């Protein structure tokens, strides 16, 4: 009996020691970032009948899904920088995706004049993520993490690549705004070739991420950026998936592109493969997973499509309804994005949160949860959202979206900035009012999610209060701001064209995969 008791005691102690070892191991972090995936492009929110995202549903069943998650910008590079720095585009100066351009600009600027039909002068953005910034990659690497970046970067070519921002590995080491040439091989990456004919880049990125996980010592913590190329242009997908979605097309539904649906499908499959491998390796209980998108869905490029019967048509990639606008607009469709966080011992499986969060919040939240000190002399605009992750109500304060540009797509505005506070949203359009005063649009999103009814005249005090929040942030961030256009010509000004796409539907080039 004594021997049995001794064995039981030793067994219990062994279990306790093993449990303590597991508890003492640092949490792994996987950050999955989709490119141009809209809030209505996933099945999570019940807004799509066409697209299929079962693996995102599977991830959501493990953690918490946010209904009011916002990218820091309606375009990709500014949001990507906000995740890595915890700072808004107003502070970083990265306000549009110009990082693939050859000229290096580390300070934002504003030209002296604009075309005579514009009341304001749009800003010129920073074109590289400066390597002096203490990015998440650098901080986690310094804390002993294995770090790797897979997929799209778009924050600068050498010497501003992931390798200079704290990542041991960067595949495919590509500085462009989207995949090189196409999603389906043959690709055009200079030093990264397909393993087989018609290989899909998202399949390959999943392979590379999985192989990396298998190659590292899992007793040491890791930080993986899995930043997908999907679903950015060029609009190209597996033919088998396109044919499958051709059978599901309903032209009464605003989402009716079989190619785009196929692209969403491949994005979701890659997420599923990564989840499978994390489970297989037995590390899911110590691996935090974030899924986010860098901006809203693209609703202005055109895709040449074919129906199941062979009839050709041209359509927008997607629709963000019921949200207004989409990628490259400051309306909700441009910045409200899908978000899931599955963080062991913090998030409760299968929960939903209506707490408003922003991409800047991941920086302080990750650092705090990993026990890594905030860097000195680095202003952080994001807020630790641990309470929200735990399912509690949390007022993280107002969020600012700074977009001093005017790409002329549907629902565009001249250079603008917005603030969300509670159910209210205020948009300031720089110098676009009478006598170059700012123009304002005020919406109550709880009552008007589609931003159809401007309440600025009815609630002047609310406009004043929210505009003061905007002004305080722009001043604190030392933001470079638009100026009044000194060459403005009233006769050439056509306010009725604001919000109207210039040049009609832009047709994206389809990839001919029969040519090698």
PDB file of C-alpha atoms in Angstrom, residues 331-516:
ATOM      1  CA  UNK A 331     -16.847  55.394 -44.540  1.00  0.00           C
ATOM      2  CA  UNK A 332     -17.546  52.239 -42.511  1.00  0.00           C
ATOM      3  CA  UNK A 333     -17.049  49.944 -45.496  1.00  0.00           C
ATOM      4  CA  UNK A 334     -13.445  51.122 -45.715  1.00  0.00           C
ATOM      5  CA  UNK A 335     -12.408  50.559 -42.113  1.00  0.00           C
ATOM      6  CA  UNK A 336     -14.760  48.153 -40.297  1.00  0.00           C
ATOM      7  CA  UNK A 337     -13.214  44.715 -40.700  1.00  0.00           C
ATOM      8  CA  UNK A 338     -13.590  41.120 -39.509  1.00  0.00           C
ATOM      9  CA  UNK A 339     -11.684  40.289 -36.326  1.00  0.00           C
ATOM     10  CA  UNK A 340     -11.223  37.155 -34.231  1.00  0.00           C
ATOM     11  CA  UNK A 341      -8.896  36.673 -31.272  1.00  0.00           C
ATOM     12  CA  UNK A 342      -8.347  33.245 -29.738  1.00  0.00           C
ATOM     13  CA  UNK A 343      -6.061  33.715 -26.731  1.00  0.00           C
ATOM     14  CA  UNK A 344      -5.807  30.740 -24.340  1.00  0.00           C
ATOM     15  CA  UNK A 345      -6.785  31.541 -20.723  1.00  0.00           C
ATOM     16  CA  UNK A 346      -8.036  34.985 -21.750  1.00  0.00           C
ATOM     17  CA  UNK A 347     -10.769  34.633 -24.368  1.00  0.00           C
ATOM     18  CA  UNK A 348     -13.839  32.493 -23.843  1.00  0.00           C
ATOM     19  CA  UNK A 349     -14.624  30.118 -26.694  1.00  0.00           C
ATOM     20  CA  UNK A 350     -17.433  31.074 -29.044  1.00  0.00           C
ATOM     21  CA  UNK A 351     -18.092  34.570 -27.698  1.00  0.00           C
ATOM     22  CA  UNK A 352     -18.876  37.853 -29.423  1.00  0.00           C
ATOM     23  CA  UNK A 353     -17.998  41.411 -28.427  1.00  0.00           C
ATOM     24  CA  UNK A 354     -19.478  44.720 -29.549  1.00  0.00           C
ATOM     25  CA  UNK A 355     -16.588  46.646 -27.965  1.00  0.00           C
ATOM     26  CA  UNK A 356     -15.001  49.052 -30.433  1.00  0.00           C
ATOM     27  CA  UNK A 357     -11.322  48.266 -31.062  1.00  0.00           C
ATOM     28  CA  UNK A 358      -8.686  49.409 -33.568  1.00  0.00           C
ATOM     29  CA  UNK A 359      -5.629  47.831 -35.169  1.00  0.00           C
ATOM     30  CA  UNK A 360      -3.387  50.066 -33.026  1.00  0.00           C
ATOM     31  CA  UNK A 361      -4.591  48.155 -29.945  1.00  0.00           C
ATOM     32  CA  UNK A 362      -2.799  44.915 -30.726  1.00  0.00           C
ATOM     33  CA  UNK A 363       0.635  46.401 -30.021  1.00  0.00           C
ATOM     34  CA  UNK A 364       0.081  47.297 -26.324  1.00  0.00           C
ATOM     35  CA  UNK A 365      -2.147  44.270 -25.739  1.00  0.00           C
ATOM     36  CA  UNK A 366       0.399  41.766 -27.041  1.00  0.00           C
ATOM     37  CA  UNK A 367       3.280  43.406 -25.188  1.00  0.00           C
ATOM     38  CA  UNK A 368       1.379  43.489 -21.902  1.00  0.00           C
ATOM     39  CA  UNK A 369       0.208  39.901 -22.199  1.00  0.00           C
ATOM     40  CA  UNK A 370       3.730  38.686 -22.961  1.00  0.00           C
ATOM     41  CA  UNK A 371       5.230  40.698 -20.113  1.00  0.00           C
ATOM     42  CA  UNK A 372       7.364  42.839 -22.410  1.00  0.00           C
ATOM     43  CA  UNK A 373       7.997  46.418 -21.329  1.00  0.00           C
ATOM     44  CA  UNK A 374       6.817  49.250 -23.551  1.00  0.00           C
ATOM     45  CA  UNK A 375       9.726  50.913 -25.337  1.00  0.00           C
ATOM     46  CA  UNK A 376      10.779  54.287 -23.995  1.00  0.00           C
ATOM     47  CA  UNK A 377      10.189  57.427 -26.057  1.00  0.00           C
ATOM     48  CA  UNK A 378       7.699  55.628 -28.277  1.00  0.00           C
ATOM     49  CA  UNK A 379       4.199  57.105 -28.076  1.00  0.00           C
ATOM     50  CA  UNK A 380       1.524  54.406 -28.284  1.00  0.00           C
ATOM     51  CA  UNK A 381      -1.912  55.387 -29.553  1.00  0.00           C
ATOM     52  CA  UNK A 382      -3.429  51.943 -29.073  1.00  0.00           C
ATOM     53  CA  UNK A 383      -5.056  50.707 -25.880  1.00  0.00           C
ATOM     54  CA  UNK A 384      -4.669  47.388 -24.067  1.00  0.00           C
ATOM     55  CA  UNK A 385      -7.955  45.615 -24.846  1.00  0.00           C
ATOM     56  CA  UNK A 386      -7.507  42.674 -22.466  1.00  0.00           C
ATOM     57  CA  UNK A 387     -10.807  43.448 -20.735  1.00  0.00           C
ATOM     58  CA  UNK A 388     -12.596  43.235 -24.067  1.00  0.00           C
ATOM     59  CA  UNK A 389     -10.813  39.965 -24.849  1.00  0.00           C
ATOM     60  CA  UNK A 390     -12.109  38.621 -21.551  1.00  0.00           C
ATOM     61  CA  UNK A 391     -15.642  39.440 -22.650  1.00  0.00           C
ATOM     62  CA  UNK A 392     -16.062  42.519 -20.460  1.00  0.00           C
ATOM     63  CA  UNK A 393     -17.350  45.912 -21.517  1.00  0.00           C
ATOM     64  CA  UNK A 394     -14.467  48.270 -22.194  1.00  0.00           C
ATOM     65  CA  UNK A 395     -14.472  51.856 -23.343  1.00  0.00           C
ATOM     66  CA  UNK A 396     -11.123  52.078 -25.082  1.00  0.00           C
ATOM     67  CA  UNK A 397     -11.856  55.720 -25.890  1.00  0.00           C
ATOM     68  CA  UNK A 398     -12.301  57.368 -29.303  1.00  0.00           C
ATOM     69  CA  UNK A 399     -10.523  56.108 -32.399  1.00  0.00           C
ATOM     70  CA  UNK A 400      -9.110  58.339 -35.111  1.00  0.00           C
ATOM     71  CA  UNK A 401      -8.908  57.516 -38.825  1.00  0.00           C
ATOM     72  CA  UNK A 402      -6.700  59.929 -40.748  1.00  0.00           C
ATOM     73  CA  UNK A 403      -6.933  59.771 -44.549  1.00  0.00           C
ATOM     74  CA  UNK A 404      -5.612  62.956 -46.200  1.00  0.00           C
ATOM     75  CA  UNK A 405      -6.042  61.594 -49.747  1.00  0.00           C
ATOM     76  CA  UNK A 406      -8.750  61.422 -52.389  1.00  0.00           C
ATOM     77  CA  UNK A 407      -8.620  58.381 -54.675  1.00  0.00           C
ATOM     78  CA  UNK A 408     -11.650  58.958 -56.875  1.00  0.00           C
ATOM     79  CA  UNK A 409     -13.612  55.779 -56.390  1.00  0.00           C
ATOM     80  CA  UNK A 410     -17.267  55.294 -55.337  1.00  0.00           C
ATOM     81  CA  UNK A 411     -18.046  57.155 -52.089  1.00  0.00           C
ATOM     82  CA  UNK A 412     -14.742  59.074 -52.090  1.00  0.00           C
ATOM     83  CA  UNK A 413     -14.298  62.264 -50.128  1.00  0.00           C
ATOM     84  CA  UNK A 414     -11.614  64.941 -50.347  1.00  0.00           C
ATOM     85  CA  UNK A 415      -8.828  64.695 -47.701  1.00  0.00           C
ATOM     86  CA  UNK A 416     -10.538  63.759 -44.442  1.00  0.00           C
ATOM     87  CA  UNK A 417     -10.227  62.551 -40.880  1.00  0.00           C
ATOM     88  CA  UNK A 418     -12.830  60.836 -38.706  1.00  0.00           C
ATOM     89  CA  UNK A 419     -13.431  59.988 -35.072  1.00  0.00           C
ATOM     90  CA  UNK A 420     -15.584  57.258 -33.543  1.00  0.00           C
ATOM     91  CA  UNK A 421     -16.847  57.705 -30.001  1.00  0.00           C
ATOM     92  CA  UNK A 422     -19.541  55.387 -28.751  1.00  0.00           C
ATOM     93  CA  UNK A 423     -22.311  55.222 -31.361  1.00  0.00           C
ATOM     94  CA  UNK A 424     -21.240  58.514 -32.947  1.00  0.00           C
ATOM     95  CA  UNK A 425     -18.953  59.093 -35.901  1.00  0.00           C
ATOM     96  CA  UNK A 426     -17.795  62.470 -37.177  1.00  0.00           C
ATOM     97  CA  UNK A 427     -16.027  63.005 -40.491  1.00  0.00           C
ATOM     98  CA  UNK A 428     -14.121  66.253 -41.029  1.00  0.00           C
ATOM     99  CA  UNK A 429     -13.428  67.081 -44.689  1.00  0.00           C
ATOM    100  CA  UNK A 430     -10.584  69.574 -44.742  1.00  0.00           C
ATOM    101  CA  UNK A 431     -11.507  73.029 -46.094  1.00  0.00           C
ATOM    102  CA  UNK A 432     -14.409  71.695 -48.172  1.00  0.00           C
ATOM    103  CA  UNK A 433     -17.090  73.961 -46.706  1.00  0.00           C
ATOM    104  CA  UNK A 434     -18.102  77.534 -47.414  1.00  0.00           C
ATOM    105  CA  UNK A 435     -15.168  79.966 -47.492  1.00  0.00           C
ATOM    106  CA  UNK A 436     -12.794  77.027 -46.948  1.00  0.00           C
ATOM    107  CA  UNK A 437     -14.234  76.085 -43.585  1.00  0.00           C
ATOM    108  CA  UNK A 438     -14.131  72.393 -42.774  1.00  0.00           C
ATOM    109  CA  UNK A 439     -17.099  70.327 -43.866  1.00  0.00           C
ATOM    110  CA  UNK A 440     -18.654  67.875 -41.391  1.00  0.00           C
ATOM    111  CA  UNK A 441     -20.660  64.671 -41.568  1.00  0.00           C
ATOM    112  CA  UNK A 442     -22.103  63.295 -38.338  1.00  0.00           C
ATOM    113  CA  UNK A 443     -23.653  59.844 -38.078  1.00  0.00           C
ATOM    114  CA  UNK A 444     -25.215  57.773 -35.330  1.00  0.00           C
ATOM    115  CA  UNK A 445     -24.047  54.309 -36.352  1.00  0.00           C
ATOM    116  CA  UNK A 446     -26.416  52.481 -34.020  1.00  0.00           C
ATOM    117  CA  UNK A 447     -29.367  54.005 -35.847  1.00  0.00           C
ATOM    118  CA  UNK A 448     -27.723  54.481 -39.252  1.00  0.00           C
ATOM    119  CA  UNK A 449     -25.036  51.893 -39.970  1.00  0.00           C
ATOM    120  CA  UNK A 450     -25.157  52.822 -43.659  1.00  0.00           C
ATOM    121  CA  UNK A 451     -24.177  56.461 -42.955  1.00  0.00           C
ATOM    122  CA  UNK A 452     -27.041  57.891 -44.979  1.00  0.00           C
ATOM    123  CA  UNK A 453     -28.255  60.688 -42.692  1.00  0.00           C
ATOM    124  CA  UNK A 454     -25.910  63.545 -41.879  1.00  0.00           C
ATOM    125  CA  UNK A 455     -26.874  64.891 -38.436  1.00  0.00           C
ATOM    126  CA  UNK A 456     -24.236  67.638 -38.256  1.00  0.00           C
ATOM    127  CA  UNK A 457     -26.745  70.521 -38.467  1.00  0.00           C
ATOM    128  CA  UNK A 458     -29.029  68.933 -35.869  1.00  0.00           C
ATOM    129  CA  UNK A 459     -26.264  68.342 -33.328  1.00  0.00           C
ATOM    130  CA  UNK A 460     -23.742  71.213 -33.562  1.00  0.00           C
ATOM    131  CA  UNK A 461     -22.504  70.649 -29.996  1.00  0.00           C
ATOM    132  CA  UNK A 462     -21.722  66.994 -30.755  1.00  0.00           C
ATOM    133  CA  UNK A 463     -19.820  68.115 -33.854  1.00  0.00           C
ATOM    134  CA  UNK A 464     -17.840  70.582 -31.777  1.00  0.00           C
ATOM    135  CA  UNK A 465     -17.055  67.999 -29.093  1.00  0.00           C
ATOM    136  CA  UNK A 466     -15.924  65.316 -31.541  1.00  0.00           C
ATOM    137  CA  UNK A 467     -13.972  67.747 -33.700  1.00  0.00           C
ATOM    138  CA  UNK A 468     -12.031  68.810 -30.611  1.00  0.00           C
ATOM    139  CA  UNK A 469     -10.986  65.166 -30.153  1.00  0.00           C
ATOM    140  CA  UNK A 470      -9.803  65.077 -33.760  1.00  0.00           C
ATOM    141  CA  UNK A 471      -7.851  68.300 -33.384  1.00  0.00           C
ATOM    142  CA  UNK A 472      -6.217  67.176 -30.144  1.00  0.00           C
ATOM    143  CA  UNK A 473      -4.968  63.968 -31.743  1.00  0.00           C
ATOM    144  CA  UNK A 474      -3.667  65.653 -34.878  1.00  0.00           C
ATOM    145  CA  UNK A 475      -1.765  68.138 -32.740  1.00  0.00           C
ATOM    146  CA  UNK A 476      -0.419  65.469 -30.387  1.00  0.00           C
ATOM    147  CA  UNK A 477       0.699  63.338 -33.338  1.00  0.00           C
ATOM    148  CA  UNK A 478       2.330  66.349 -34.995  1.00  0.00           C
ATOM    149  CA  UNK A 479       0.526  65.261 -38.147  1.00  0.00           C
ATOM    150  CA  UNK A 480       1.281  66.805 -41.507  1.00  0.00           C
ATOM    151  CA  UNK A 481      -2.071  68.247 -42.596  1.00  0.00           C
ATOM    152  CA  UNK A 482      -3.714  69.241 -45.868  1.00  0.00           C
ATOM    153  CA  UNK A 483      -3.679  72.942 -46.667  1.00  0.00           C
ATOM    154  CA  UNK A 484      -6.022  75.271 -48.520  1.00  0.00           C
ATOM    155  CA  UNK A 485      -5.281  75.077 -52.234  1.00  0.00           C
ATOM    156  CA  UNK A 486      -3.943  78.485 -53.312  1.00  0.00           C
ATOM    157  CA  UNK A 487      -4.721  77.709 -56.977  1.00  0.00           C
ATOM    158  CA  UNK A 488      -8.375  76.760 -56.374  1.00  0.00           C
ATOM    159  CA  UNK A 489     -10.687  77.945 -59.168  1.00  0.00           C
ATOM    160  CA  UNK A 490     -14.408  78.122 -58.292  1.00  0.00           C
ATOM    161  CA  UNK A 491     -15.379  77.785 -61.963  1.00  0.00           C
ATOM    162  CA  UNK A 492     -13.581  74.439 -62.197  1.00  0.00           C
ATOM    163  CA  UNK A 493     -15.020  73.103 -58.946  1.00  0.00           C
ATOM    164  CA  UNK A 494     -17.708  70.434 -59.333  1.00  0.00           C
ATOM    165  CA  UNK A 495     -18.937  69.295 -55.904  1.00  0.00           C
ATOM    166  CA  UNK A 496     -21.508  67.026 -57.552  1.00  0.00           C
ATOM    167  CA  UNK A 497     -18.671  64.714 -58.627  1.00  0.00           C
ATOM    168  CA  UNK A 498     -17.586  64.001 -55.027  1.00  0.00           C
ATOM    169  CA  UNK A 499     -18.292  60.354 -54.331  1.00  0.00           C
ATOM    170  CA  UNK A 500     -18.503  59.445 -58.018  1.00  0.00           C
ATOM    171  CA  UNK A 501     -15.888  57.121 -59.474  1.00  0.00           C
ATOM    172  CA  UNK A 502     -13.698  58.763 -62.058  1.00  0.00           C
ATOM    173  CA  UNK A 503     -13.552  56.929 -65.367  1.00  0.00           C
ATOM    174  CA  UNK A 504     -16.181  54.291 -64.599  1.00  0.00           C
ATOM    175  CA  UNK A 505     -15.502  50.699 -63.570  1.00  0.00           C
ATOM    176  CA  UNK A 506     -11.829  49.815 -63.749  1.00  0.00           C
ATOM    177  CA  UNK A 507     -11.434  46.371 -65.263  1.00  0.00           C
ATOM    178  CA  UNK A 508      -8.677  44.315 -63.708  1.00  0.00           C
ATOM    179  CA  UNK A 509      -6.503  42.201 -65.958  1.00  0.00           C
ATOM    180  CA  UNK A 510      -7.299  38.499 -65.745  1.00  0.00           C
ATOM    181  CA  UNK A 511      -4.353  36.124 -65.769  1.00  0.00           C
ATOM    182  CA  UNK A 512      -3.998  33.704 -68.671  1.00  0.00           C
ATOM    183  CA  UNK A 513      -2.646  30.562 -66.987  1.00  0.00           C
ATOM    184  CA  UNK A 514      -2.412  28.664 -70.272  1.00  0.00           C
ATOM    185  CA  UNK A 515       0.815  30.552 -71.057  1.00  0.00           C
ATOM    186  CA  UNK A 516       4.071  29.593 -69.378  1.00  0.00           C
TER     187      UNK A 516
END
